[in-house]
Coordinates of N, CA and C in Angstrom, one line a residue:
X1 N 0.8 9.2 -11.7 CA 1.9 8.6 -11.7 C 2.2 6.7 -11.2
X2 N 2.5 5.4 -11.8 CA 2.4 4.7 -12.2 C 3.1 4.4 -10.4
X3 N 2.1 3.3 -10.0 CA 3.0 2.4 -9.0 C 3.0 1.2 -9.4
X4 N 4.1 0.6 -8.2 CA 4.6 -0.9 -8.3 C 3.1 -1.5 -7.7
X5 N 3.2 -3.0 -7.8 CA 1.7 -4.0 -7.6 C 3.1 -5.2 -6.8
X6 N 2.4 -5.7 -5.8 CA 3.5 -6.6 -5.4 C 2.2 -7.9 -4.9
X7 N 2.7 -9.2 -4.8 CA 1.3 -10.3 -4.4 C 2.0 -11.3 -3.6
X8 N 1.2 -11.9 -2.6 CA 1.4 -13.0 -2.1 C 0.5 -13.3 -0.6
X9 N 1.0 -14.4 -0.1 CA 0.1 -14.9 0.9 C 0.5 -14.6 2.4
X10 N -0.4 -14.6 3.1 CA -0.4 -14.2 4.6 C -0.8 -16.1 5.1
X11 N 0.0 -16.7 5.3 CA 0.3 -18.2 5.5 C 0.3 -18.8 7.0
X12 N -0.7 -19.5 7.4 CA -0.7 -19.9 9.1 C -0.8 -21.4 9.0
X13 N -0.7 -21.8 10.1 CA -0.6 -23.3 10.4 C -1.3 -23.7 11.9
X14 N -1.7 -25.0 11.6 CA -2.1 -25.5 12.9 C -1.6 -26.4 13.7
X15 N -0.8 -25.8 15.2 CA -0.3 -26.6 15.4 C 0.2 -26.2 17.2
X16 N -0.2 -27.8 17.9 CA -0.2 -27.9 19.0 C -1.3 -27.0 19.7
X17 N -2.5 -26.9 19.1 CA -3.8 -26.4 19.4 C -3.2 -24.7 19.3
X18 N -2.9 -24.1 18.4 CA -2.4 -23.0 18.1 C -2.8 -22.7 16.4
X19 N -2.7 -21.4 16.2 CA -2.5 -21.1 14.8 C -1.9 -20.2 14.9
X20 N -0.6 -20.4 14.0 CA 0.4 -19.0 13.8 C 0.5 -18.7 13.0
X21 N 1.1 -17.5 12.8 CA 1.6 -16.9 11.1 C 3.0 -16.8 10.5
X22 N 3.4 -17.0 9.3 CA 4.6 -17.3 8.9 C 4.6 -15.6 8.8
X23 N 6.0 -14.5 9.2 CA 6.8 -13.6 9.2 C 8.0 -13.8 8.8
X24 N 8.7 -13.5 7.2 CA 10.5 -13.2 7.4 C 11.0 -11.9 6.9
X25 N 12.2 -11.6 7.5 CA 13.0 -10.8 7.8 C 13.8 -10.8 6.6
X26 N 13.3 -9.1 6.0 CA 14.2 -9.2 5.0 C 16.0 -9.1 5.6
X27 N 17.0 -9.4 4.3 CA 18.0 -9.2 4.9 C 18.3 -7.8 4.0
X28 N 18.1 -6.8 4.5 CA 18.5 -5.5 3.3 C 17.5 -4.3 4.0
X29 N 18.0 -3.1 4.0 CA 17.1 -1.9 4.4 C 17.1 -1.9 5.8
X30 N 15.6 -1.6 6.6 CA 15.2 -1.7 8.0 C 15.1 -2.6 8.3
X31 N 15.4 -4.2 7.7 CA 14.8 -5.5 8.0 C 13.7 -6.0 8.6
X32 N 12.6 -5.3 7.8 CA 11.5 -5.5 7.9 C 11.1 -6.8 7.8
X33 N 9.7 -7.1 8.9 CA 9.2 -8.3 8.5 C 7.8 -8.3 7.9
X34 N 7.7 -9.2 7.0 CA 6.5 -9.3 6.2 C 6.0 -10.7 5.8
X35 N 4.7 -10.7 5.9 CA 4.7 -12.4 4.9 C 5.4 -12.4 3.3
X36 N 5.6 -13.9 2.6 CA 6.4 -13.9 1.4 C 5.4 -13.1 0.3
X37 N 5.9 -12.5 0.3 CA 5.5 -11.5 -1.1 C 6.5 -11.0 -2.2
X38 N 6.4 -10.4 -3.2 CA 7.2 -9.4 -4.4 C 6.3 -9.3 -5.3
X39 N 8.0 -8.6 -6.3 CA 6.6 -7.7 -7.1 C 6.4 -8.5 -8.4
X40 N 5.4 -7.9 -9.2 CA 5.1 -8.8 -10.1 C 5.7 -8.3 -11.7
X41 N 6.5 -9.4 -12.0 CA 7.3 -9.4 -13.0 C 6.5 -9.1 -14.6
X42 N 7.6 -8.5 -15.2 CA 6.9 -8.1 -16.5 C 6.5 -9.5 -17.1
X43 N 5.3 -9.2 -17.7 CA 4.7 -10.7 -18.6 C 3.6 -10.9 -17.8
X44 N 3.8 -11.4 -16.3 CA 3.0 -11.5 -15.2 C 1.5 -10.7 -15.1
X45 N 0.5 -11.1 -16.1 CA -0.8 -10.7 -15.6 C -1.5 -11.3 -14.6
X46 N -1.2 -12.3 -14.2 CA -2.4 -12.5 -12.8 C -1.3 -12.5 -11.6
X47 N -1.8 -12.5 -10.5 CA -1.3 -12.0 -9.1 C -1.1 -12.8 -8.9
X48 N -1.6 -13.7 -8.9 CA -2.0 -15.3 -8.1 C -0.5 -16.0 -8.6
X49 N -0.4 -15.9 -9.9 CA 1.1 -16.0 -10.1 C 2.4 -15.8 -9.7
X50 N 2.2 -14.6 -9.6 CA 3.3 -13.8 -8.7 C 3.3 -14.0 -7.3
X51 N 2.3 -14.4 -6.5 CA 2.1 -15.3 -5.2 C 2.8 -16.4 -5.2
X52 N 2.3 -17.5 -5.6 CA 3.1 -18.3 -5.9 C 4.6 -18.5 -6.5
X53 N 4.8 -17.7 -7.4 CA 6.1 -18.0 -7.5 C 7.1 -16.8 -6.1
X54 N 6.2 -16.1 -5.6 CA 7.6 -15.0 -4.7 C 7.6 -16.4 -3.4
X55 N 6.1 -16.7 -3.1 CA 6.4 -17.8 -2.2 C 7.7 -18.7 -2.0
X56 N 7.7 -19.7 -3.0 CA 8.5 -20.7 -3.6 C 10.0 -19.9 -3.6
X57 N 9.9 -19.0 -3.9 CA 11.3 -18.7 -4.1 C 11.5 -17.9 -2.5
X58 N 10.8 -17.3 -2.1 CA 11.5 -17.0 -0.8 C 11.7 -17.9 0.8
X59 N 10.3 -18.4 0.4 CA 10.2 -19.9 1.5 C 10.2 -21.3 0.7
X60 N 10.4 -21.1 0.1 CA 10.9 -22.8 -0.7 C 9.2 -23.4 -0.2
X61 N 7.7 -23.1 0.0 CA 7.0 -23.4 0.0 C 6.2 -23.5 -1.3
X62 N 5.6 -24.7 -2.0 CA 5.0 -24.6 -3.3 C 3.6 -24.9 -3.1
X63 N 3.2 -24.5 -4.4 CA 1.6 -24.5 -4.4 C 0.8 -26.1 -3.8
X64 N 1.5 -26.9 -3.9 CA 0.9 -28.6 -3.4 C 0.9 -28.3 -1.6
X65 N 1.7 -27.4 -1.7 CA 2.1 -27.4 0.1 C 1.0 -26.7 0.6
X66 N 0.2 -25.9 0.1 CA -0.5 -24.6 0.7 C -1.9 -25.5 0.4
X67 N -3.1 -24.5 1.6 CA -4.3 -24.9 0.6 C -5.3 -23.5 0.8
X68 N -5.3 -22.6 -0.3 CA -5.0 -21.6 -0.6 C -6.6 -20.9 -0.5
X69 N -7.1 -20.1 0.0 CA -8.2 -19.4 0.6 C -8.8 -18.2 -0.5
X70 N -9.1 -18.4 -2.0 CA -9.0 -17.4 -2.9 C -10.3 -16.6 -3.3
X71 N -11.0 -16.7 -2.2 CA -12.3 -15.9 -1.7 C -11.3 -14.7 -0.9
X72 N -10.3 -15.2 -0.5 CA -9.7 -13.9 1.2 C -9.3 -12.9 0.5
X73 N -9.2 -12.4 -0.7 CA -7.8 -11.8 -1.2 C -8.3 -10.4 -0.9
X74 N -7.2 -9.7 -0.2 CA -7.0 -8.4 -0.1 C -6.4 -7.0 -0.6
X75 N -6.8 -6.5 -1.1 CA -5.9 -5.4 -1.2 C -5.5 -4.6 -0.7
X76 N -3.8 -3.8 -0.5 CA -3.4 -2.9 0.1 C -2.9 -1.8 -0.6
X77 N -3.7 -0.6 -0.2 CA -2.6 0.4 -1.4 C -2.1 1.4 0.2
X78 N -1.0 2.1 -0.4 CA 0.1 2.8 0.7 C 0.9 3.3 -0.5
X79 N 1.5 4.0 0.3 CA 3.4 5.0 -0.4 C 4.5 4.3 0.1
X80 N 5.3 4.5 -0.7 CA 6.4 3.8 -0.5 C 7.9 5.1 -1.1
X81 N 8.3 6.0 -0.8 CA 8.7 6.9 -0.4 C 8.3 7.8 -1.5
X82 N 6.7 7.8 -1.3 CA 6.4 8.8 -2.2 C 5.4 8.4 -3.2
X83 N 5.7 7.4 -3.5 CA 5.1 6.2 -4.5 C 4.5 5.5 -4.2
X84 N 3.1 5.3 -5.1 CA 2.0 4.3 -4.9 C 2.6 2.9 -5.0
X85 N 1.7 2.0 -4.1 CA 1.7 0.9 -4.6 C 0.9 -0.1 -3.7
X86 N 0.9 -1.4 -4.4 CA -0.3 -1.8 -4.3 C 0.0 -3.7 -4.3
X87 N -0.4 -4.3 -2.9 CA -0.1 -5.3 -2.4 C -1.4 -6.3 -2.0
X88 N -1.4 -7.2 -2.9 CA -2.3 -8.2 -3.0 C -1.9 -9.7 -2.6
X89 N -2.8 -10.1 -1.2 CA -2.9 -10.9 -0.2 C -3.5 -11.9 -0.6
X90 N -3.4 -13.2 -0.7 CA -4.4 -14.0 -0.2 C -4.2 -15.1 1.3
X91 N -5.2 -15.5 1.8 CA -4.8 -16.3 3.4 C -4.9 -17.7 2.7
X92 N -3.7 -18.5 3.1 CA -3.3 -20.0 2.7 C -2.6 -20.1 4.4
X93 N -3.2 -21.9 4.1 CA -3.1 -22.1 5.1 C -1.7 -23.9 4.8
X94 N -0.8 -23.7 5.2 CA 0.3 -24.9 5.1 C -0.1 -26.0 5.5
X95 N -0.5 -26.9 4.7 CA -1.0 -28.4 4.9 C -0.5 -28.8 5.6
X96 N 0.7 -29.0 5.8 CA 1.7 -30.2 6.6 C 2.5 -28.9 7.7
X97 N 1.9 -28.9 8.9 CA 2.9 -28.1 9.7 C 4.1 -28.2 9.9
X98 N 4.4 -29.2 9.8 CA 5.9 -29.5 9.8 C 7.0 -29.0 8.9
X99 N 6.1 -29.0 7.5 CA 7.3 -28.7 6.2 C 8.1 -27.2 6.7
X100 N 9.4 -27.8 6.2 CA 10.4 -26.4 6.2 C 10.3 -25.5 5.2
X101 N 10.0 -24.1 6.0 CA 10.6 -22.8 5.6 C 12.1 -22.9 4.9
X102 N 12.4 -22.6 3.7 CA 13.4 -22.6 3.4 C 14.2 -21.1 2.9
X103 N 14.4 -20.7 3.5 CA 14.7 -18.6 3.3 C 16.2 -18.7 2.0
X104 N 15.3 -17.8 0.9 CA 16.6 -17.4 0.3 C 17.8 -15.8 0.4
X105 N 18.2 -16.0 -0.2 CA 19.3 -14.7 0.3 C 18.4 -13.1 1.0
X106 N 17.4 -12.9 0.1 CA 16.5 -11.8 0.4 C 16.3 -11.6 2.3
X107 N 15.7 -13.0 2.5 CA 15.5 -12.8 3.9 C 16.7 -13.0 5.1
X108 N 16.5 -12.9 5.9 CA 18.2 -13.5 6.9 C 17.0 -14.3 8.6
X109 N 15.8 -14.3 8.0 CA 15.2 -14.8 9.2 C 13.7 -15.0 9.5
X110 N 13.4 -15.8 9.9 CA 11.8 -15.7 9.7 C 11.5 -16.6 11.2
X111 N 9.9 -16.2 11.7 CA 9.2 -17.3 12.9 C 7.7 -17.1 12.2
X112 N 7.2 -18.4 13.1 CA 5.9 -18.8 13.3 C 5.4 -18.0 14.3
X113 N 4.6 -16.9 14.4 CA 3.6 -16.4 15.6 C 2.3 -16.2 15.7
X114 N 1.8 -16.2 16.9 CA 0.4 -16.6 16.9 C -0.2 -15.0 16.9
X115 N -1.4 -15.0 16.5 CA -1.9 -13.4 16.3 C -2.1 -12.6 16.9
X116 N -1.5 -11.6 17.0 CA -2.5 -10.5 17.8 C -2.6 -9.6 17.2
X117 N -3.9 -8.9 18.4 CA -4.6 -7.9 17.8 C -4.4 -7.1 17.0
X118 N -3.0 -6.0 17.2 CA -2.7 -5.1 16.7 C -1.4 -4.8 16.6
X119 N -0.8 -3.9 15.6 CA 0.6 -3.8 15.9 C 0.9 -2.4 15.6
X120 N 2.4 -2.0 16.1 CA 2.3 -0.3 15.4 C 3.2 -0.7 14.9
X121 N 3.9 0.2 13.8 CA 5.3 0.6 12.9 C 6.0 1.6 13.2
X122 N 6.5 1.9 13.7 CA 7.4 3.3 13.8 C 8.8 3.6 13.2
X123 N 8.7 4.7 12.1 CA 9.9 4.6 11.1 C 10.7 6.0 12.1
X124 N 12.1 5.8 11.7 CA 12.7 7.1 12.2 C 13.8 7.7 11.2
X125 N 13.7 8.9 10.8 CA 14.4 9.8 9.7 C 15.2 10.3 9.8
X126 N 16.6 11.0 9.7 CA 17.2 11.9 10.5 C 17.8 12.6 8.9
X127 N 17.8 13.9 9.2 CA 17.7 14.8 7.8 C 18.9 15.8 8.4
X128 N 19.5 16.3 7.0 CA 20.9 17.9 7.5 C 19.8 18.7 7.5
X129 N 18.6 19.1 7.0 CA 17.7 20.1 7.1 C 16.3 19.6 7.2
X130 N 15.2 20.9 7.4 CA 13.9 20.7 7.3 C 13.6 21.0 6.1
X131 N 14.2 21.9 5.4 CA 13.8 22.4 4.1 C 13.5 21.1 2.7
X132 N 14.6 20.2 2.5 CA 15.0 19.4 1.7 C 14.5 17.7 2.2
X133 N 13.7 17.3 1.5 CA 13.9 16.0 1.9 C 14.6 14.8 1.2
X134 N 15.6 15.8 0.3 CA 16.6 15.1 -0.4 C 17.8 14.7 0.9
X135 N 17.7 15.5 2.1 CA 18.5 15.1 2.7 C 18.6 14.3 4.2
X136 N 17.3 13.4 3.5 CA 16.7 12.7 4.9 C 17.2 11.1 4.2
X137 N 17.4 10.8 5.5 CA 17.9 9.0 5.4 C 17.4 8.2 6.3
X138 N 17.3 7.1 5.9 CA 16.3 6.3 6.9 C 17.2 5.9 8.3
X139 N 16.9 6.0 9.2 CA 17.7 5.9 10.3 C 17.8 4.5 11.4
X140 N 16.4 3.8 11.5 CA 15.5 2.8 11.5 C 14.2 2.5 11.8
X141 N 13.8 1.5 12.3 CA 12.6 1.3 12.7 C 12.3 0.6 13.5
X142 N 10.5 0.1 14.3 CA 10.5 -0.5 15.4 C 9.2 -1.2 15.1
X143 N 8.8 -2.5 15.4 CA 7.7 -2.8 15.2 C 7.6 -3.1 16.6
X144 N 6.2 -3.2 17.2 CA 5.5 -3.7 18.6 C 4.3 -4.1 18.0
X145 N 4.4 -5.8 17.9 CA 3.1 -6.4 17.4 C 2.4 -6.3 18.7
X146 N 2.5 -6.5 20.2 CA 1.2 -6.0 20.5 C 1.1 -4.6 21.3
X147 N 1.0 -4.1 20.4 CA 1.2 -2.5 20.5 C 0.1 -2.2 21.5
X148 N -1.5 -2.6 21.1 CA -2.2 -2.4 22.1 C -2.3 -2.3 24.0
X149 N -1.5 -3.6 24.0 CA -0.6 -3.3 25.5 C 0.4 -2.5 25.7
X150 N 0.8 -2.5 25.2 CA 2.2 -1.3 25.0 C 1.9 -0.2 25.5
X151 N 0.8 0.4 25.0 CA 0.3 2.0 24.8 C -0.4 1.8 25.9
X152 N -0.6 0.7 26.8 CA -1.7 0.9 28.1 C -0.5 1.5 29.0
X153 N 0.5 0.6 28.8 CA 1.6 1.5 29.6 C 2.3 2.4 30.1
X154 N 1.9 3.2 31.3 CA 1.8 5.0 31.4 C 3.5 5.1 31.1
X155 N 4.5 3.8 31.3 CA 5.8 4.7 31.3 C 6.3 3.9 29.9
X156 N 5.8 3.4 29.0 CA 5.9 3.7 27.6 C 6.4 4.9 27.0
X157 N 7.5 4.8 26.3 CA 8.1 5.9 25.4 C 7.0 7.0 25.1
X158 N 5.3 6.5 24.7 CA 4.9 7.8 24.5 C 3.3 7.4 25.3
X159 N 3.4 6.7 26.7 CA 2.8 6.8 27.3 C 1.8 8.1 27.8
X160 N 2.7 9.0 28.3 CA 1.6 10.0 28.4 C 1.4 10.5 27.2
X161 N 1.5 10.9 26.7 CA 0.4 11.1 25.2 C -0.3 10.7 25.3
X162 N -0.2 9.0 25.1 CA -1.4 8.6 24.9 C -2.9 8.9 26.0
X163 N -2.5 9.2 27.4 CA -3.2 9.3 27.7 C -3.8 10.6 28.1
X164 N -3.1 11.5 27.3 CA -3.8 13.0 27.0 C -5.0 12.8 26.0
X165 N -5.1 11.8 25.0 CA -6.1 11.7 24.4 C -7.4 11.7 24.6
X166 N -8.6 12.0 24.0 CA -9.7 12.4 23.8 C -10.7 11.8 23.0
X167 N -11.4 10.7 22.7 CA -11.4 10.1 23.7 C -10.6 9.6 24.4
X168 N -11.1 9.0 25.8 CA -10.2 8.1 26.9 C -9.4 6.7 25.5
X169 N -8.2 6.7 25.9 CA -7.7 5.2 25.1 C -8.7 4.1 25.6
X170 N -8.6 3.1 25.1 CA -9.2 1.7 25.5 C -8.7 0.8 24.3
X171 N -8.5 -0.6 25.0 CA -8.2 -1.7 24.1 C -9.7 -2.6 23.6
X172 N -9.9 -3.0 22.8 CA -9.0 -2.5 21.5 C -9.0 -1.1 20.8
X173 N -8.3 -0.3 20.5 CA -8.6 0.9 19.8 C -9.6 0.6 18.7
X174 N -10.3 1.5 18.5 CA -11.5 1.5 17.6 C -11.2 2.9 15.7
X175 N -11.6 3.0 15.4 CA -11.0 3.7 14.1 C -11.7 4.8 14.9
X176 N -11.2 5.9 14.5 CA -12.2 7.7 14.6 C -11.2 8.8 15.3
X177 N -12.2 9.5 15.4 CA -11.0 10.8 15.5 C -10.9 10.9 17.3
X178 N -9.4 10.9 17.4 CA -8.9 11.5 18.5 C -8.2 12.4 18.9
X179 N -7.6 13.4 19.8 CA -7.3 14.6 19.8 C -6.4 14.5 20.8
X180 N -5.3 14.6 20.8 CA -4.3 14.9 22.3 C -4.0 16.3 22.5
X181 N -4.6 16.8 23.7 CA -4.3 17.9 24.2 C -3.4 17.7 25.6
X182 N -2.0 19.2 25.6 CA -1.6 19.3 27.0 C -0.6 17.6 27.1
X183 N -0.1 17.0 26.0 CA 0.6 15.6 26.1 C 2.1 16.1 26.2
X184 N 2.6 14.9 26.3 CA 4.4 15.6 26.8 C 4.7 14.0 26.2
X185 N 6.0 14.1 25.7 CA 6.8 12.4 25.4 C 7.8 12.9 26.0
X186 N 8.3 11.8 26.6 CA 9.3 11.2 27.0 C 11.1 11.3 26.5
X187 N 11.2 12.4 26.2 CA 12.6 12.5 25.0 C 13.6 11.4 25.1
X188 N 13.7 10.7 26.8 CA 15.3 10.6 27.4 C 16.0 9.8 26.6
X189 N 14.8 8.5 26.1 CA 15.1 7.4 25.1 C 16.3 8.2 23.8
X190 N 15.9 9.0 23.1 CA 16.6 10.0 21.8 C 17.8 10.2 22.1
X191 N 18.4 10.1 23.7 CA 19.5 10.6 23.9 C 20.7 9.5 23.8
X192 N 19.7 8.2 23.8 CA 20.8 7.0 23.8 C 21.8 6.7 22.1
X193 N 21.1 7.5 21.1 CA 22.1 7.6 19.8 C 21.9 9.0 19.9
X194 N 23.6 9.4 18.7 CA 23.2 10.9 18.5 C 22.3 11.7 17.6
X195 N 22.0 12.6 18.7 CA 20.6 13.1 18.1 C 21.2 14.8 17.8
X196 N 22.1 15.2 18.3 CA 22.6 16.3 18.1 C 23.2 16.9 16.8
X197 N 22.5 18.0 16.4 CA 22.8 19.0 15.1 C 22.0 18.2 13.7
X198 N 21.5 17.3 14.3 CA 19.9 16.7 13.0 C 18.8 17.2 13.1
X199 N 18.0 17.3 11.8 CA 16.5 17.2 12.2 C 16.0 15.7 11.7
X200 N 15.4 15.8 12.7 CA 14.3 14.5 13.3 C 13.1 14.3 12.8
X201 N 12.6 13.2 12.2 CA 10.9 13.0 11.8 C 10.6 11.6 12.0
X202 N 10.0 11.5 13.1 CA 9.2 10.4 13.7 C 7.7 9.6 13.3
X203 N 7.8 8.4 12.0 CA 6.1 8.7 12.1 C 5.4 7.4 12.7
X204 N 4.1 7.2 13.1 CA 3.5 5.9 13.5 C 2.5 5.3 13.0
X205 N 2.4 4.3 12.5 CA 1.0 4.0 11.8 C 0.5 2.5 13.2
X206 N -0.4 3.1 13.5 CA -1.1 2.0 14.1 C -2.5 0.9 13.6
X207 N -1.9 -0.5 12.9 CA -2.5 -1.5 12.1 C -3.4 -2.5 13.2
X208 N -4.8 -2.6 12.3 CA -6.0 -3.5 13.1 C -5.2 -5.0 12.0
X209 N -4.6 -5.9 12.8 CA -4.6 -6.8 12.5 C -5.2 -8.2 11.8
X210 N -6.7 -8.1 12.3 CA -7.0 -8.9 11.8 C -7.6 -8.4 10.6
X211 N -7.7 -7.4 9.9 CA -7.9 -6.9 8.8 C -6.8 -6.0 7.7
X212 N -5.8 -6.0 8.3 CA -4.9 -4.8 7.9 C -5.3 -3.7 7.8
X213 N -6.2 -2.9 8.2 CA -6.6 -1.4 8.4 C -6.0 -0.7 9.3
X214 N -5.7 0.2 8.3 CA -4.8 1.6 9.2 C -6.2 2.1 10.4
X215 N -5.3 2.0 11.5 CA -6.4 2.8 12.5 C -6.2 4.3 12.7
X216 N -5.3 3.7 13.4 CA -4.5 5.8 12.8 C -3.1 6.3 13.0
X217 N -2.9 6.9 12.7 CA -1.3 7.6 12.6 C -1.1 8.7 13.3
X218 N 0.4 8.7 13.4 CA 0.8 10.5 14.5 C 2.5 10.7 13.8
X219 N 2.6 11.5 13.1 CA 4.0 12.0 13.3 C 4.9 13.1 13.8
X220 N 5.6 13.4 14.4 CA 6.3 14.6 14.7 C 7.6 14.9 14.0
X221 N 7.6 16.0 13.9 CA 9.3 16.1 13.6 C 10.0 17.5 14.6
X222 N 11.3 17.2 14.4 CA 11.9 18.7 15.2 C 13.7 18.5 15.2
X223 N 14.1 19.3 15.6 CA 15.8 19.9 15.6 C 16.1 19.5 16.9
X224 N 17.1 19.1 17.4 CA 17.5 19.1 18.7 C 19.2 19.9 18.3
X225 N 20.0 21.0 19.2 CA 21.0 21.5 19.0 C 21.6 21.8 20.2
X226 N 22.7 21.4 20.3 CA 24.0 22.4 21.5 C 23.0 21.2 22.6
X227 N 22.7 20.3 23.0 CA 22.4 19.3 23.9 C 23.5 19.5 24.8
X228 N 24.7 19.0 24.8 CA 26.0 18.8 25.6 C 25.6 19.9 26.8

């Protein structure tokens, strides 16, 4: 199955003795946050050309605004709705840290954020039944940028589950095999939205932001009926 390819830049600036990274929030779908990037257009054979075009379209930043580290090329491969996707990023520094970002209609907000060690992305789907994926729809998503500190909290949503993991959970989380036995999950938060009568699917991916590598992921699913 042929997949789509996108390209963009992880843009940073040096300001007030800190390094900050640019993220844009989409104005559609689940309003996710990403660096500026976009799909390769027909006829474009050079992904760098795509990255430059998309960055100017989405953030108003031109090639002359950036110092591009061409040897920093990173290629990410993952699935979107069951279909393969490739995203190519280069690291780029904003030469003048005070240059204004100009958003297109594709984005509704932007932030300059300092580097965090890791982030956790949580996706939630609700389905009419468990037999057919055609009945599923996106319900929402959650991004936890400082996930390592969040997971250390025993009272977090999945705190008790994390503390049942062997080998024991430590920051920073290292890639490896982990086993959770006799763990519990606090389901009280789920009652804040209408869960009764739906089949729910939760997935979570935990990334190391220094290299964009997936460290671990988990998913669980189930139905809630006659809640009242």
